[in-house]
JSON list of C-alpha atoms in Angstrom, two decimals:
[
{"chain": "A", "resi": 1, "resn": "LYS", "atom": "CA", "xyz": [36.06, 88.44, -23.74]},
{"chain": "A", "resi": 2, "resn": "ASN", "atom": "CA", "xyz": [36.83, 84.84, -22.81]},
{"chain": "A", "resi": 3, "resn": "GLN", "atom": "CA", "xyz": [39.34, 84.85, -19.97]},
{"chain": "A", "resi": 4, "resn": "VAL", "atom": "CA", "xyz": [40.73, 82.50, -17.36]},
{"chain": "A", "resi": 5, "resn": "GLU", "atom": "CA", "xyz": [42.29, 83.99, -14.24]},
{"chain": "A", "resi": 6, "resn": "GLN", "atom": "CA", "xyz": [44.31, 81.99, -11.73]},
{"chain": "A", "resi": 7, "resn": "SER", "atom": "CA", "xyz": [45.48, 82.71, -8.23]},
{"chain": "A", "resi": 8, "resn": "PRO", "atom": "CA", "xyz": [47.87, 82.81, -6.60]},
{"chain": "A", "resi": 9, "resn": "GLN", "atom": "CA", "xyz": [50.52, 83.42, -9.24]},
{"chain": "A", "resi": 10, "resn": "SER", "atom": "CA", "xyz": [52.99, 81.42, -7.19]},
{"chain": "A", "resi": 11, "resn": "LEU", "atom": "CA", "xyz": [52.98, 79.42, -4.00]},
{"chain": "A", "resi": 12, "resn": "ILE", "atom": "CA", "xyz": [55.60, 77.85, -1.76]},
{"chain": "A", "resi": 13, "resn": "ILE", "atom": "CA", "xyz": [54.64, 75.12, 0.68]},
{"chain": "A", "resi": 14, "resn": "LEU", "atom": "CA", "xyz": [56.38, 72.53, 2.82]},
{"chain": "A", "resi": 15, "resn": "GLU", "atom": "CA", "xyz": [56.35, 68.90, 1.82]},
{"chain": "A", "resi": 16, "resn": "GLY", "atom": "CA", "xyz": [53.38, 67.10, 3.32]},
{"chain": "A", "resi": 17, "resn": "LYS", "atom": "CA", "xyz": [51.17, 70.16, 3.49]},
{"chain": "A", "resi": 18, "resn": "ASN", "atom": "CA", "xyz": [47.95, 70.70, 1.56]},
{"chain": "A", "resi": 19, "resn": "CYS", "atom": "CA", "xyz": [47.23, 73.59, -0.78]},
{"chain": "A", "resi": 20, "resn": "THR", "atom": "CA", "xyz": [44.41, 74.95, -2.93]},
{"chain": "A", "resi": 21, "resn": "LEU", "atom": "CA", "xyz": [44.74, 76.74, -6.24]},
{"chain": "A", "resi": 22, "resn": "GLN", "atom": "CA", "xyz": [41.97, 78.93, -7.64]},
{"chain": "A", "resi": 23, "resn": "CYS", "atom": "CA", "xyz": [40.62, 79.52, -11.12]},
{"chain": "A", "resi": 24, "resn": "ASN", "atom": "CA", "xyz": [37.95, 82.02, -12.21]},
{"chain": "A", "resi": 25, "resn": "TYR", "atom": "CA", "xyz": [36.70, 82.16, -15.77]},
{"chain": "A", "resi": 26, "resn": "THR", "atom": "CA", "xyz": [34.46, 84.30, -17.93]},
{"chain": "A", "resi": 27, "resn": "VAL", "atom": "CA", "xyz": [34.27, 81.85, -20.82]},
{"chain": "A", "resi": 28, "resn": "SER", "atom": "CA", "xyz": [30.83, 81.47, -22.36]},
{"chain": "A", "resi": 29, "resn": "PRO", "atom": "CA", "xyz": [29.28, 79.25, -23.49]},
{"chain": "A", "resi": 30, "resn": "PHE", "atom": "CA", "xyz": [31.08, 76.78, -21.28]},
{"chain": "A", "resi": 31, "resn": "SER", "atom": "CA", "xyz": [32.01, 73.32, -22.47]},
{"chain": "A", "resi": 32, "resn": "ASN", "atom": "CA", "xyz": [34.45, 71.93, -19.93]},
{"chain": "A", "resi": 33, "resn": "LEU", "atom": "CA", "xyz": [37.23, 72.88, -17.52]},
{"chain": "A", "resi": 34, "resn": "ARG", "atom": "CA", "xyz": [40.57, 71.14, -17.25]},
{"chain": "A", "resi": 35, "resn": "TRP", "atom": "CA", "xyz": [43.51, 71.29, -14.91]},
{"chain": "A", "resi": 36, "resn": "TYR", "atom": "CA", "xyz": [46.93, 70.57, -16.33]},
{"chain": "A", "resi": 37, "resn": "LYS", "atom": "CA", "xyz": [50.28, 70.08, -14.61]},
{"chain": "A", "resi": 38, "resn": "GLN", "atom": "CA", "xyz": [53.30, 71.38, -16.48]},
{"chain": "A", "resi": 39, "resn": "ASP", "atom": "CA", "xyz": [56.83, 70.59, -15.39]},
{"chain": "A", "resi": 40, "resn": "THR", "atom": "CA", "xyz": [59.51, 73.06, -16.45]},
{"chain": "A", "resi": 41, "resn": "GLY", "atom": "CA", "xyz": [60.42, 72.63, -20.10]},
{"chain": "A", "resi": 42, "resn": "ARG", "atom": "CA", "xyz": [57.78, 69.95, -20.69]},
{"chain": "A", "resi": 43, "resn": "GLY", "atom": "CA", "xyz": [54.34, 69.89, -22.25]},
{"chain": "A", "resi": 44, "resn": "PRO", "atom": "CA", "xyz": [51.23, 70.10, -20.04]},
{"chain": "A", "resi": 45, "resn": "VAL", "atom": "CA", "xyz": [49.79, 66.85, -18.72]},
{"chain": "A", "resi": 46, "resn": "SER", "atom": "CA", "xyz": [46.09, 66.56, -17.96]},
{"chain": "A", "resi": 47, "resn": "LEU", "atom": "CA", "xyz": [45.02, 66.04, -14.33]},
{"chain": "A", "resi": 48, "resn": "THR", "atom": "CA", "xyz": [41.23, 66.35, -14.56]},
{"chain": "A", "resi": 49, "resn": "ILE", "atom": "CA", "xyz": [38.51, 67.37, -16.99]},
{"chain": "A", "resi": 50, "resn": "MET", "atom": "CA", "xyz": [35.10, 68.48, -15.71]},
{"chain": "A", "resi": 51, "resn": "THR", "atom": "CA", "xyz": [31.89, 69.23, -17.55]},
{"chain": "A", "resi": 52, "resn": "PHE", "atom": "CA", "xyz": [29.05, 71.51, -16.51]},
{"chain": "A", "resi": 53, "resn": "SER", "atom": "CA", "xyz": [27.28, 68.87, -14.45]},
{"chain": "A", "resi": 54, "resn": "GLU", "atom": "CA", "xyz": [30.31, 67.77, -12.43]},
{"chain": "A", "resi": 55, "resn": "ASN", "atom": "CA", "xyz": [31.05, 69.45, -9.11]},
{"chain": "A", "resi": 56, "resn": "THR", "atom": "CA", "xyz": [34.12, 67.51, -8.04]},
{"chain": "A", "resi": 57, "resn": "LYS", "atom": "CA", "xyz": [36.58, 65.09, -9.51]},
{"chain": "A", "resi": 58, "resn": "SER", "atom": "CA", "xyz": [39.60, 63.42, -7.97]},
{"chain": "A", "resi": 59, "resn": "ASN", "atom": "CA", "xyz": [42.81, 62.05, -9.42]},
{"chain": "A", "resi": 60, "resn": "GLY", "atom": "CA", "xyz": [44.89, 60.58, -6.63]},
{"chain": "A", "resi": 61, "resn": "ARG", "atom": "CA", "xyz": [46.00, 63.40, -4.35]},
{"chain": "A", "resi": 62, "resn": "TYR", "atom": "CA", "xyz": [44.47, 65.99, -6.69]},
{"chain": "A", "resi": 63, "resn": "THR", "atom": "CA", "xyz": [40.83, 67.03, -6.24]},
{"chain": "A", "resi": 64, "resn": "ALA", "atom": "CA", "xyz": [39.21, 69.57, -8.53]},
{"chain": "A", "resi": 65, "resn": "THR", "atom": "CA", "xyz": [35.94, 71.36, -7.84]},
{"chain": "A", "resi": 66, "resn": "LEU", "atom": "CA", "xyz": [33.74, 73.29, -10.20]},
{"chain": "A", "resi": 67, "resn": "ASP", "atom": "CA", "xyz": [30.98, 75.81, -9.50]},
{"chain": "A", "resi": 68, "resn": "ALA", "atom": "CA", "xyz": [29.49, 76.57, -12.89]},
{"chain": "A", "resi": 69, "resn": "ASP", "atom": "CA", "xyz": [27.15, 79.18, -11.41]},
{"chain": "A", "resi": 70, "resn": "THR", "atom": "CA", "xyz": [29.93, 81.36, -10.02]},
{"chain": "A", "resi": 71, "resn": "LYS", "atom": "CA", "xyz": [32.36, 80.25, -12.76]},
{"chain": "A", "resi": 72, "resn": "GLN", "atom": "CA", "xyz": [34.97, 79.18, -10.28]},
{"chain": "A", "resi": 73, "resn": "SER", "atom": "CA", "xyz": [37.14, 76.11, -9.93]},
{"chain": "A", "resi": 74, "resn": "SER", "atom": "CA", "xyz": [39.74, 74.99, -7.45]},
{"chain": "A", "resi": 75, "resn": "LEU", "atom": "CA", "xyz": [42.45, 72.36, -7.42]},
{"chain": "A", "resi": 76, "resn": "HIS", "atom": "CA", "xyz": [43.29, 70.90, -4.02]},
{"chain": "A", "resi": 77, "resn": "ILE", "atom": "CA", "xyz": [46.53, 69.02, -3.54]},
{"chain": "A", "resi": 78, "resn": "THR", "atom": "CA", "xyz": [46.74, 66.79, -0.50]},
{"chain": "A", "resi": 79, "resn": "ALA", "atom": "CA", "xyz": [49.91, 65.75, 1.28]},
{"chain": "A", "resi": 80, "resn": "SER", "atom": "CA", "xyz": [52.18, 67.52, -1.18]},
{"chain": "A", "resi": 81, "resn": "GLN", "atom": "CA", "xyz": [55.34, 65.89, -2.47]},
{"chain": "A", "resi": 82, "resn": "LEU", "atom": "CA", "xyz": [58.49, 67.39, -3.92]},
{"chain": "A", "resi": 83, "resn": "SER", "atom": "CA", "xyz": [57.43, 66.08, -7.32]},
{"chain": "A", "resi": 84, "resn": "ASP", "atom": "CA", "xyz": [54.33, 68.28, -7.18]},
{"chain": "A", "resi": 85, "resn": "SER", "atom": "CA", "xyz": [56.56, 71.29, -7.87]},
{"chain": "A", "resi": 86, "resn": "ALA", "atom": "CA", "xyz": [55.30, 72.50, -11.24]},
{"chain": "A", "resi": 87, "resn": "SER", "atom": "CA", "xyz": [53.01, 74.98, -12.93]},
{"chain": "A", "resi": 88, "resn": "TYR", "atom": "CA", "xyz": [49.29, 74.17, -12.64]},
{"chain": "A", "resi": 89, "resn": "ILE", "atom": "CA", "xyz": [47.23, 75.53, -15.46]},
{"chain": "A", "resi": 90, "resn": "CYS", "atom": "CA", "xyz": [43.45, 75.94, -15.58]},
{"chain": "A", "resi": 91, "resn": "VAL", "atom": "CA", "xyz": [42.01, 75.57, -19.07]},
{"chain": "A", "resi": 92, "resn": "VAL", "atom": "CA", "xyz": [38.46, 76.22, -20.20]},
{"chain": "A", "resi": 93, "resn": "SER", "atom": "CA", "xyz": [36.90, 75.02, -23.41]},
{"chain": "A", "resi": 94, "resn": "SER", "atom": "CA", "xyz": [34.08, 76.92, -25.08]},
{"chain": "A", "resi": 95, "resn": "TYR", "atom": "CA", "xyz": [31.92, 75.68, -27.92]},
{"chain": "A", "resi": 96, "resn": "GLN", "atom": "CA", "xyz": [31.78, 79.23, -29.27]},
{"chain": "A", "resi": 97, "resn": "ALA", "atom": "CA", "xyz": [35.54, 79.29, -29.61]},
{"chain": "A", "resi": 98, "resn": "GLY", "atom": "CA", "xyz": [35.44, 76.22, -31.76]},
{"chain": "A", "resi": 99, "resn": "THR", "atom": "CA", "xyz": [37.37, 73.69, -29.83]},
{"chain": "A", "resi": 100, "resn": "ALA", "atom": "CA", "xyz": [40.19, 75.99, -28.87]},
{"chain": "A", "resi": 101, "resn": "LEU", "atom": "CA", "xyz": [41.27, 75.74, -25.25]},
{"chain": "A", "resi": 102, "resn": "ILE", "atom": "CA", "xyz": [41.54, 78.98, -23.28]},
{"chain": "A", "resi": 103, "resn": "PHE", "atom": "CA", "xyz": [44.46, 78.82, -20.88]},
{"chain": "A", "resi": 104, "resn": "GLY", "atom": "CA", "xyz": [45.08, 80.61, -17.64]},
{"chain": "A", "resi": 105, "resn": "LYS", "atom": "CA", "xyz": [48.62, 81.80, -16.91]},
{"chain": "A", "resi": 106, "resn": "GLY", "atom": "CA", "xyz": [49.11, 79.10, -14.30]},
{"chain": "A", "resi": 107, "resn": "THR", "atom": "CA", "xyz": [50.11, 78.90, -10.66]},
{"chain": "A", "resi": 108, "resn": "THR", "atom": "CA", "xyz": [53.71, 77.99, -9.99]},
{"chain": "A", "resi": 109, "resn": "LEU", "atom": "CA", "xyz": [53.89, 75.65, -7.02]},
{"chain": "A", "resi": 110, "resn": "SER", "atom": "CA", "xyz": [57.15, 74.99, -5.20]},
{"chain": "A", "resi": 111, "resn": "VAL", "atom": "CA", "xyz": [57.21, 72.23, -2.62]},
{"chain": "A", "resi": 112, "resn": "SER", "atom": "CA", "xyz": [60.22, 72.33, -0.31]},
{"chain": "A", "resi": 113, "resn": "SER", "atom": "CA", "xyz": [61.54, 69.81, 2.19]},
{"chain": "B", "resi": 1, "resn": "ASP", "atom": "CA", "xyz": [55.39, 55.61, -28.82]},
{"chain": "B", "resi": 2, "resn": "THR", "atom": "CA", "xyz": [51.71, 56.45, -28.63]},
{"chain": "B", "resi": 3, "resn": "GLY", "atom": "CA", "xyz": [52.03, 60.06, -27.50]},
{"chain": "B", "resi": 4, "resn": "VAL", "atom": "CA", "xyz": [52.24, 63.35, -29.36]},
{"chain": "B", "resi": 5, "resn": "SER", "atom": "CA", "xyz": [55.71, 63.77, -30.81]},
{"chain": "B", "resi": 6, "resn": "GLN", "atom": "CA", "xyz": [57.36, 67.06, -31.69]},
{"chain": "B", "resi": 7, "resn": "ASP", "atom": "CA", "xyz": [60.57, 67.65, -33.55]},
{"chain": "B", "resi": 8, "resn": "PRO", "atom": "CA", "xyz": [62.98, 69.20, -32.94]},
{"chain": "B", "resi": 9, "resn": "ARG", "atom": "CA", "xyz": [62.93, 69.62, -29.16]},
{"chain": "B", "resi": 10, "resn": "HIS", "atom": "CA", "xyz": [65.20, 72.64, -29.35]},
{"chain": "B", "resi": 11, "resn": "LYS", "atom": "CA", "xyz": [66.05, 75.05, -32.16]},
{"chain": "B", "resi": 12, "resn": "ILE", "atom": "CA", "xyz": [68.44, 77.99, -32.13]},
{"chain": "B", "resi": 13, "resn": "THR", "atom": "CA", "xyz": [68.31, 80.20, -35.18]},
{"chain": "B", "resi": 14, "resn": "LYS", "atom": "CA", "xyz": [69.58, 83.57, -36.30]},
{"chain": "B", "resi": 15, "resn": "ARG", "atom": "CA", "xyz": [67.13, 86.40, -36.72]},
{"chain": "B", "resi": 16, "resn": "GLY", "atom": "CA", "xyz": [65.77, 86.48, -40.24]},
{"chain": "B", "resi": 17, "resn": "GLN", "atom": "CA", "xyz": [66.07, 82.76, -40.87]},
{"chain": "B", "resi": 18, "resn": "ASN", "atom": "CA", "xyz": [63.13, 80.46, -41.52]},
{"chain": "B", "resi": 19, "resn": "VAL", "atom": "CA", "xyz": [62.35, 77.54, -39.23]},
{"chain": "B", "resi": 20, "resn": "THR", "atom": "CA", "xyz": [59.95, 74.62, -39.49]},
{"chain": "B", "resi": 21, "resn": "PHE", "atom": "CA", "xyz": [58.63, 72.45, -36.68]},
{"chain": "B", "resi": 22, "resn": "ARG", "atom": "CA", "xyz": [56.89, 69.12, -36.98]},
{"chain": "B", "resi": 23, "resn": "CYS", "atom": "CA", "xyz": [54.15, 67.55, -34.87]},
{"chain": "B", "resi": 24, "resn": "ASP", "atom": "CA", "xyz": [53.01, 63.94, -35.06]},
{"chain": "B", "resi": 25, "resn": "PRO", "atom": "CA", "xyz": [49.71, 63.56, -33.20]},
{"chain": "B", "resi": 26, "resn": "ILE", "atom": "CA", "xyz": [48.29, 60.43, -31.63]},
{"chain": "B", "resi": 27, "resn": "SER", "atom": "CA", "xyz": [47.29, 58.33, -34.62]},
{"chain": "B", "resi": 28, "resn": "GLU", "atom": "CA", "xyz": [43.53, 58.16, -34.11]},
{"chain": "B", "resi": 29, "resn": "HIS", "atom": "CA", "xyz": [43.19, 61.86, -33.21]},
{"chain": "B", "resi": 30, "resn": "ASN", "atom": "CA", "xyz": [41.76, 64.01, -35.98]},
{"chain": "B", "resi": 31, "resn": "ARG", "atom": "CA", "xyz": [42.09, 67.31, -34.08]},
{"chain": "B", "resi": 32, "resn": "LEU", "atom": "CA", "xyz": [45.44, 69.05, -33.84]},
{"chain": "B", "resi": 33, "resn": "TYR", "atom": "CA", "xyz": [46.33, 72.31, -32.14]},
{"chain": "B", "resi": 34, "resn": "TRP", "atom": "CA", "xyz": [49.38, 74.58, -32.05]},
{"chain": "B", "resi": 35, "resn": "TYR", "atom": "CA", "xyz": [50.12, 76.79, -29.07]},
{"chain": "B", "resi": 36, "resn": "ARG", "atom": "CA", "xyz": [52.90, 79.20, -28.18]},
{"chain": "B", "resi": 37, "resn": "GLN", "atom": "CA", "xyz": [54.14, 79.62, -24.63]},
{"chain": "B", "resi": 38, "resn": "THR", "atom": "CA", "xyz": [56.53, 82.28, -23.36]},
{"chain": "B", "resi": 39, "resn": "LEU", "atom": "CA", "xyz": [58.27, 82.14, -20.01]},
{"chain": "B", "resi": 40, "resn": "GLY", "atom": "CA", "xyz": [55.91, 82.51, -17.07]},
{"chain": "B", "resi": 41, "resn": "GLN", "atom": "CA", "xyz": [52.81, 82.54, -19.24]},
{"chain": "B", "resi": 42, "resn": "GLY", "atom": "CA", "xyz": [50.18, 79.98, -20.11]},
{"chain": "B", "resi": 43, "resn": "PRO", "atom": "CA", "xyz": [50.04, 78.60, -23.65]},
{"chain": "B", "resi": 44, "resn": "GLU", "atom": "CA", "xyz": [48.42, 80.88, -26.24]},
{"chain": "B", "resi": 45, "resn": "PHE", "atom": "CA", "xyz": [46.34, 79.40, -29.02]},
{"chain": "B", "resi": 46, "resn": "LEU", "atom": "CA", "xyz": [47.77, 79.70, -32.53]},
{"chain": "B", "resi": 47, "resn": "THR", "atom": "CA", "xyz": [45.77, 77.44, -34.80]},
{"chain": "B", "resi": 48, "resn": "TYR", "atom": "CA", "xyz": [43.57, 74.35, -34.98]},
{"chain": "B", "resi": 49, "resn": "PHE", "atom": "CA", "xyz": [43.11, 71.60, -37.57]},
{"chain": "B", "resi": 50, "resn": "GLN", "atom": "CA", "xyz": [40.37, 69.07, -37.96]},
{"chain": "B", "resi": 51, "resn": "ASN", "atom": "CA", "xyz": [41.82, 66.44, -40.25]},
{"chain": "B", "resi": 52, "resn": "GLU", "atom": "CA", "xyz": [43.59, 68.42, -43.00]},
{"chain": "B", "resi": 53, "resn": "ALA", "atom": "CA", "xyz": [41.38, 71.49, -42.70]},
{"chain": "B", "resi": 54, "resn": "GLN", "atom": "CA", "xyz": [42.69, 74.49, -40.80]},
{"chain": "B", "resi": 55, "resn": "LEU", "atom": "CA", "xyz": [39.51, 75.63, -39.09]},
{"chain": "B", "resi": 56, "resn": "GLU", "atom": "CA", "xyz": [40.70, 78.33, -36.76]},
{"chain": "B", "resi": 57, "resn": "LYS", "atom": "CA", "xyz": [43.61, 80.78, -36.61]},
{"chain": "B", "resi": 58, "resn": "SER", "atom": "CA", "xyz": [44.53, 83.19, -33.87]},
{"chain": "B", "resi": 59, "resn": "ARG", "atom": "CA", "xyz": [45.41, 86.80, -34.55]},
{"chain": "B", "resi": 60, "resn": "LEU", "atom": "CA", "xyz": [48.78, 85.84, -33.05]},
{"chain": "B", "resi": 61, "resn": "LEU", "atom": "CA", "xyz": [49.43, 83.91, -36.24]},
{"chain": "B", "resi": 62, "resn": "SER", "atom": "CA", "xyz": [50.94, 86.69, -38.33]},
{"chain": "B", "resi": 63, "resn": "ASP", "atom": "CA", "xyz": [51.63, 86.33, -42.04]},
{"chain": "B", "resi": 64, "resn": "ARG", "atom": "CA", "xyz": [55.12, 85.10, -41.17]},
{"chain": "B", "resi": 65, "resn": "PHE", "atom": "CA", "xyz": [53.57, 81.99, -39.66]},
{"chain": "B", "resi": 66, "resn": "SER", "atom": "CA", "xyz": [52.04, 79.18, -41.65]},
{"chain": "B", "resi": 67, "resn": "ALA", "atom": "CA", "xyz": [50.78, 75.81, -40.55]},
{"chain": "B", "resi": 68, "resn": "GLU", "atom": "CA", "xyz": [49.84, 72.81, -42.63]},
{"chain": "B", "resi": 69, "resn": "ARG", "atom": "CA", "xyz": [48.45, 69.36, -42.13]},
{"chain": "B", "resi": 70, "resn": "PRO", "atom": "CA", "xyz": [48.47, 68.07, -45.69]},
{"chain": "B", "resi": 71, "resn": "LYS", "atom": "CA", "xyz": [47.24, 64.52, -45.16]},
{"chain": "B", "resi": 72, "resn": "GLY", "atom": "CA", "xyz": [45.41, 64.97, -41.91]},
{"chain": "B", "resi": 73, "resn": "SER", "atom": "CA", "xyz": [48.17, 63.26, -39.98]},
{"chain": "B", "resi": 74, "resn": "PHE", "atom": "CA", "xyz": [51.35, 65.16, -39.06]},
{"chain": "B", "resi": 75, "resn": "SER", "atom": "CA", "xyz": [51.47, 68.93, -39.07]},
{"chain": "B", "resi": 76, "resn": "THR", "atom": "CA", "xyz": [54.18, 71.51, -39.69]},
{"chain": "B", "resi": 77, "resn": "LEU", "atom": "CA", "xyz": [54.50, 75.03, -38.37]},
{"chain": "B", "resi": 78, "resn": "GLU", "atom": "CA", "xyz": [56.79, 77.34, -40.31]},
{"chain": "B", "resi": 79, "resn": "ILE", "atom": "CA", "xyz": [58.02, 80.72, -39.19]},
{"chain": "B", "resi": 80, "resn": "GLN", "atom": "CA", "xyz": [59.56, 82.90, -41.86]},
{"chain": "B", "resi": 81, "resn": "ARG", "atom": "CA", "xyz": [62.00, 85.74, -41.21]},
{"chain": "B", "resi": 82, "resn": "THR", "atom": "CA", "xyz": [62.22, 84.93, -37.52]},
{"chain": "B", "resi": 83, "resn": "GLU", "atom": "CA", "xyz": [62.36, 87.74, -34.99]},
{"chain": "B", "resi": 84, "resn": "GLN", "atom": "CA", "xyz": [63.63, 87.70, -31.42]},
{"chain": "B", "resi": 85, "resn": "GLY", "atom": "CA", "xyz": [60.06, 87.98, -30.21]},
{"chain": "B", "resi": 86, "resn": "ASP", "atom": "CA", "xyz": [59.36, 84.60, -31.75]},
{"chain": "B", "resi": 87, "resn": "SER", "atom": "CA", "xyz": [61.50, 82.95, -29.09]},
{"chain": "B", "resi": 88, "resn": "ALA", "atom": "CA", "xyz": [59.13, 80.69, -27.17]},
{"chain": "B", "resi": 89, "resn": "MET", "atom": "CA", "xyz": [58.04, 77.12, -26.60]},
{"chain": "B", "resi": 90, "resn": "TYR", "atom": "CA", "xyz": [55.80, 75.88, -29.41]},
{"chain": "B", "resi": 91, "resn": "LEU", "atom": "CA", "xyz": [53.40, 73.21, -28.21]},
{"chain": "B", "resi": 92, "resn": "CYS", "atom": "CA", "xyz": [51.33, 70.81, -30.27]},
{"chain": "B", "resi": 93, "resn": "ALA", "atom": "CA", "xyz": [48.32, 68.95, -28.93]},
{"chain": "B", "resi": 94, "resn": "SER", "atom": "CA", "xyz": [45.87, 66.46, -30.37]},
{"chain": "B", "resi": 95, "resn": "SER", "atom": "CA", "xyz": [42.47, 65.13, -29.39]},
{"chain": "B", "resi": 96, "resn": "SER", "atom": "CA", "xyz": [39.77, 62.80, -30.65]},
{"chain": "B", "resi": 97, "resn": "PRO", "atom": "CA", "xyz": [36.53, 64.08, -32.20]},
{"chain": "B", "resi": 98, "resn": "GLN", "atom": "CA", "xyz": [34.35, 63.40, -29.16]},
{"chain": "B", "resi": 99, "resn": "ALA", "atom": "CA", "xyz": [33.36, 66.35, -27.03]},
{"chain": "B", "resi": 100, "resn": "ASN", "atom": "CA", "xyz": [34.95, 66.80, -23.61]},
{"chain": "B", "resi": 101, "resn": "THR", "atom": "CA", "xyz": [37.88, 64.55, -24.33]},
{"chain": "B", "resi": 102, "resn": "GLU", "atom": "CA", "xyz": [41.42, 65.17, -23.28]},
{"chain": "B", "resi": 103, "resn": "ALA", "atom": "CA", "xyz": [43.88, 67.09, -25.37]},
{"chain": "B", "resi": 104, "resn": "PHE", "atom": "CA", "xyz": [47.29, 65.45, -25.20]},
{"chain": "B", "resi": 105, "resn": "PHE", "atom": "CA", "xyz": [50.33, 67.68, -25.52]},
{"chain": "B", "resi": 106, "resn": "GLY", "atom": "CA", "xyz": [53.72, 67.00, -26.96]},
{"chain": "B", "resi": 107, "resn": "GLN", "atom": "CA", "xyz": [56.91, 68.01, -25.19]},
{"chain": "B", "resi": 108, "resn": "GLY", "atom": "CA", "xyz": [57.19, 71.14, -27.25]},
{"chain": "B", "resi": 109, "resn": "THR", "atom": "CA", "xyz": [59.84, 72.75, -29.43]},
{"chain": "B", "resi": 110, "resn": "ARG", "atom": "CA", "xyz": [61.88, 75.42, -27.69]},
{"chain": "B", "resi": 111, "resn": "LEU", "atom": "CA", "xyz": [62.82, 78.12, -30.21]},
{"chain": "B", "resi": 112, "resn": "THR", "atom": "CA", "xyz": [65.55, 80.64, -29.47]},
{"chain": "B", "resi": 113, "resn": "VAL", "atom": "CA", "xyz": [66.13, 83.42, -31.98]},
{"chain": "B", "resi": 114, "resn": "VAL", "atom": "CA", "xyz": [69.50, 85.14, -31.59]}
]
């Protein structure tokens, strides 16, 4: 069964600190992996998209890594800001599932001052 | 506006009523998706269109749900005889035909069934 598991479920950090969110998947065959940021009551916004051959990709203070062998990904946030408070969702696309995106449940990040 | 647009943003309806939501994708995107998201959960896939053809439907899409994309542009999602369990955020996304391209999401329609 195609699944995407994220950890931790929630996280609280102080402004300025770094954090790392984890994503494990069992989706096969693998097409690509995406990280989305979703503010409360809003639609998800894409942060990064990584294909099989990409190990790391950065978008400002966000850096995503992908290990396609172990089927793991991480999202590292550097020097967190209050505006980083949101849900971060790992999404995997599989060719076998058509082009449907398989979503994790997300990690809720709260950045406090 | 060049983003994905959804209407309405919020809908409150009585149990048993029918509701219809609209999604206008980014104009050059031929792929359109509907997702449902409940509180504290990630979005769950409902259905997918490529142009006007509905190519994939989730088992979550019961016979009370129907989606259309008659001209390959905007799409509608109708829920008949709404139940309280239908209360959720309904998200629409669109993407271009190329592989490994971004899917852009709309702001969603928040449905509350009372």
